[in-house]
Amino acid sequence: MSHADHAGADGLDRHHADLAPGEEYGEEDIGKGVRGYLIGLALATLLTICSFAIVHAKFVWAPAVPVAILVFAIAQMGVHLVFFLHITTGPDNTNNVMALAFGVLFVVLVVGGSVWIMSNMNSNMMPAMPKSAMPHSATPQPPMTQPTHH
């Protein structure tokens, strides 16, 4: 069979037309796919090492450590989305991006709603009793004796 026999009715090469959505490489381009995974693995590993280094090293101002870890976490999510899940801005990834956006919205609503409910419950709870009004059951008291009158 010649190369022309493999072409479809629209003139496209049949091998490249049979790729599943999200598959970027054919069999001859497997090296590009492996290279992309190795780059993603290297970046994810580097971001993880940087996160641990920020916590254990003293070269970052202590109140800025949580912000730095948050930045590294967001960067690592981006690396995972691009290199491992192959989420791009291409037209064939519209459904994937919409599903991801819906999942993020759902998580934000559940977590945000839970925090809101717990905060509301905490503000509406009865205030704690002051220490002076609490019974002294934890400290032993001397036995009560009647004063003796002579």
mmCIF file of C-alpha atoms in Angstrom:
data_model
loop_
_atom_site.group_PDB
_atom_site.id
_atom_site.type_symbol
_atom_site.label_atom_id
_atom_site.label_comp_id
_atom_site.label_asym_id
_atom_site.label_seq_id
_atom_site.Cartn_x
_atom_site.Cartn_y
_atom_site.Cartn_z
ATOM 1 C CA MET A 1 0.000 0.000 0.000
ATOM 2 C CA SER A 2 1.271 3.413 -0.815
ATOM 3 C CA HIS A 3 1.131 6.521 1.286
ATOM 4 C CA ALA A 4 -1.726 7.812 -0.873
ATOM 5 C CA ASP A 5 -3.814 4.748 -0.012
ATOM 6 C CA HIS A 6 -3.666 5.669 3.696
ATOM 7 C CA ALA A 7 -5.007 9.173 3.131
ATOM 8 C CA GLY A 8 -8.608 9.704 4.101
ATOM 9 C CA ALA A 9 -11.332 11.398 2.108
ATOM 10 C CA ASP A 10 -10.307 14.801 3.438
ATOM 11 C CA GLY A 11 -6.691 14.354 2.337
ATOM 12 C CA LEU A 12 -5.233 14.022 5.856
ATOM 13 C CA ASP A 13 -2.708 11.364 6.705
ATOM 14 C CA ARG A 14 -4.705 8.605 8.357
ATOM 15 C CA HIS A 15 -2.083 7.936 11.041
ATOM 16 C CA HIS A 16 -2.200 11.518 12.300
ATOM 17 C CA ALA A 17 -6.000 11.687 12.012
ATOM 18 C CA ASP A 18 -6.470 8.670 14.308
ATOM 19 C CA LEU A 19 -4.913 10.276 17.366
ATOM 20 C CA ALA A 20 -7.195 10.433 20.367
ATOM 21 C CA PRO A 21 -8.054 13.843 21.824
ATOM 22 C CA GLY A 22 -5.177 14.961 24.003
ATOM 23 C CA GLU A 23 -2.650 12.753 22.192
ATOM 24 C CA GLU A 24 -0.088 15.055 20.727
ATOM 25 C CA TYR A 25 2.409 12.574 19.339
ATOM 26 C CA GLY A 26 2.306 9.687 16.955
ATOM 27 C CA GLU A 27 4.439 6.590 17.302
ATOM 28 C CA GLU A 28 7.399 8.193 15.553
ATOM 29 C CA ASP A 29 7.391 11.160 17.975
ATOM 30 C CA ILE A 30 7.562 9.158 21.221
ATOM 31 C CA GLY A 31 10.872 10.802 22.070
ATOM 32 C CA LYS A 32 9.182 14.210 22.245
ATOM 33 C CA GLY A 33 6.579 12.828 24.646
ATOM 34 C CA VAL A 34 9.177 11.253 26.917
ATOM 35 C CA ARG A 35 11.224 14.450 26.840
ATOM 36 C CA GLY A 36 8.145 16.448 27.915
ATOM 37 C CA TYR A 37 7.498 14.070 30.825
ATOM 38 C CA LEU A 38 11.151 14.255 31.915
ATOM 39 C CA ILE A 39 11.088 18.056 31.815
ATOM 40 C CA GLY A 40 7.891 18.038 33.904
ATOM 41 C CA LEU A 41 9.430 15.593 36.370
ATOM 42 C CA ALA A 42 12.555 17.761 36.702
ATOM 43 C CA LEU A 43 10.503 20.932 37.263
ATOM 44 C CA ALA A 44 8.194 19.251 39.796
ATOM 45 C CA THR A 45 11.192 17.836 41.674
ATOM 46 C CA LEU A 46 12.935 21.224 41.656
ATOM 47 C CA LEU A 47 9.822 22.963 43.011
ATOM 48 C CA THR A 48 9.474 20.337 45.765
ATOM 49 C CA ILE A 49 13.119 20.736 46.776
ATOM 50 C CA CYS A 50 12.718 24.532 46.794
ATOM 51 C CA SER A 51 9.663 24.231 49.061
ATOM 52 C CA PHE A 52 11.570 22.123 51.576
ATOM 53 C CA ALA A 53 14.602 24.432 51.342
ATOM 54 C CA ILE A 54 12.464 27.503 52.061
ATOM 55 C CA VAL A 55 11.101 25.904 55.232
ATOM 56 C CA HIS A 56 14.386 24.613 56.610
ATOM 57 C CA ALA A 57 16.704 27.455 55.551
ATOM 58 C CA LYS A 58 16.870 30.832 57.222
ATOM 59 C CA PHE A 59 17.415 32.964 54.096
ATOM 60 C CA VAL A 60 13.719 33.908 53.789
ATOM 61 C CA TRP A 61 11.957 36.244 56.201
ATOM 62 C CA ALA A 62 9.895 33.963 58.487
ATOM 63 C CA PRO A 63 6.441 35.572 57.881
ATOM 64 C CA ALA A 64 7.023 35.254 54.105
ATOM 65 C CA VAL A 65 7.538 31.463 54.217
ATOM 66 C CA PRO A 66 3.812 30.562 53.849
ATOM 67 C CA VAL A 67 3.502 32.913 50.866
ATOM 68 C CA ALA A 68 6.586 31.380 49.231
ATOM 69 C CA ILE A 69 5.236 27.863 49.766
ATOM 70 C CA LEU A 70 1.891 28.922 48.255
ATOM 71 C CA VAL A 71 3.689 30.321 45.199
ATOM 72 C CA PHE A 72 5.669 27.077 44.780
ATOM 73 C CA ALA A 73 2.465 25.031 45.185
ATOM 74 C CA ILE A 74 0.656 27.011 42.480
ATOM 75 C CA ALA A 75 3.684 26.715 40.190
ATOM 76 C CA GLN A 76 3.763 22.963 40.776
ATOM 77 C CA MET A 77 0.051 22.684 39.953
ATOM 78 C CA GLY A 78 0.776 24.492 36.701
ATOM 79 C CA VAL A 79 3.638 22.110 35.897
ATOM 80 C CA HIS A 80 1.389 19.101 36.537
ATOM 81 C CA LEU A 81 -1.434 20.521 34.418
ATOM 82 C CA VAL A 82 0.796 21.315 31.454
ATOM 83 C CA PHE A 83 3.360 18.509 31.423
ATOM 84 C CA PHE A 84 1.387 15.550 32.802
ATOM 85 C CA LEU A 85 -2.296 16.277 32.134
ATOM 86 C CA HIS A 86 -1.551 18.119 28.861
ATOM 87 C CA ILE A 87 -4.024 20.921 29.609
ATOM 88 C CA THR A 88 -3.359 23.657 27.088
ATOM 89 C CA THR A 89 -5.297 26.545 25.621
ATOM 90 C CA GLY A 90 -5.852 24.735 22.330
ATOM 91 C CA PRO A 91 -9.359 24.373 20.915
ATOM 92 C CA ASP A 92 -9.346 20.601 21.445
ATOM 93 C CA ASN A 93 -8.844 21.062 25.203
ATOM 94 C CA THR A 94 -11.942 23.178 25.837
ATOM 95 C CA ASN A 95 -13.807 20.348 27.579
ATOM 96 C CA ASN A 96 -10.799 19.535 29.761
ATOM 97 C CA VAL A 97 -10.409 23.167 30.826
ATOM 98 C CA MET A 98 -14.144 23.465 31.559
ATOM 99 C CA ALA A 99 -14.100 20.270 33.644
ATOM 100 C CA LEU A 100 -11.073 21.537 35.556
ATOM 101 C CA ALA A 101 -12.721 24.928 36.154
ATOM 102 C CA PHE A 102 -15.885 23.217 37.415
ATOM 103 C CA GLY A 103 -13.843 21.042 39.782
ATOM 104 C CA VAL A 104 -11.988 24.068 41.140
ATOM 105 C CA LEU A 105 -15.273 25.954 41.592
ATOM 106 C CA PHE A 106 -16.799 23.000 43.427
ATOM 107 C CA VAL A 107 -13.813 22.664 45.781
ATOM 108 C CA VAL A 108 -13.775 26.417 46.476
ATOM 109 C CA LEU A 109 -17.503 26.400 47.250
ATOM 110 C CA VAL A 110 -17.285 23.367 49.550
ATOM 111 C CA VAL A 111 -14.190 24.546 51.435
ATOM 112 C CA GLY A 112 -15.290 28.208 51.535
ATOM 113 C CA GLY A 113 -18.808 27.266 52.637
ATOM 114 C CA SER A 114 -17.464 24.991 55.368
ATOM 115 C CA VAL A 115 -15.163 27.708 56.702
ATOM 116 C CA TRP A 116 -18.009 30.229 56.573
ATOM 117 C CA ILE A 117 -20.358 27.904 58.472
ATOM 118 C CA MET A 118 -17.741 27.080 61.113
ATOM 119 C CA SER A 119 -16.896 30.773 61.554
ATOM 120 C CA ASN A 120 -20.569 31.646 61.930
ATOM 121 C CA MET A 121 -21.076 28.858 64.457
ATOM 122 C CA ASN A 122 -17.998 29.979 66.405
ATOM 123 C CA SER A 123 -19.213 33.575 66.615
ATOM 124 C CA ASN A 124 -22.684 32.476 67.767
ATOM 125 C CA MET A 125 -21.507 30.078 70.464
ATOM 126 C CA MET A 126 -22.053 30.881 74.118
ATOM 127 C CA PRO A 127 -19.044 32.675 75.538
ATOM 128 C CA ALA A 128 -16.738 30.681 77.751
ATOM 129 C CA MET A 129 -17.124 31.107 81.486
ATOM 130 C CA PRO A 130 -14.420 33.196 83.153
ATOM 131 C CA LYS A 131 -11.976 31.334 85.368
ATOM 132 C CA SER A 132 -13.298 32.991 88.526
ATOM 133 C CA ALA A 133 -16.803 31.627 87.911
ATOM 134 C CA MET A 134 -15.628 28.084 87.215
ATOM 135 C CA PRO A 135 -15.792 25.574 90.075
ATOM 136 C CA HIS A 136 -12.449 24.708 91.591
ATOM 137 C CA SER A 137 -12.797 20.980 91.270
ATOM 138 C CA ALA A 138 -9.284 20.604 89.921
ATOM 139 C CA THR A 139 -7.605 22.026 93.036
ATOM 140 C CA PRO A 140 -8.137 20.225 96.329
ATOM 141 C CA GLN A 141 -9.931 22.283 98.915
ATOM 142 C CA PRO A 142 -9.415 21.919 102.659
ATOM 143 C CA PRO A 143 -12.406 20.391 104.404
ATOM 144 C CA MET A 144 -14.915 22.877 105.667
ATOM 145 C CA THR A 145 -15.037 22.952 109.453
ATOM 146 C CA GLN A 146 -17.449 24.718 111.699
ATOM 147 C CA PRO A 147 -15.872 27.431 113.811
ATOM 148 C CA THR A 148 -15.779 26.394 117.411
ATOM 149 C CA HIS A 149 -17.010 28.876 120.015
ATOM 150 C CA HIS A 150 -15.411 28.688 123.455
#
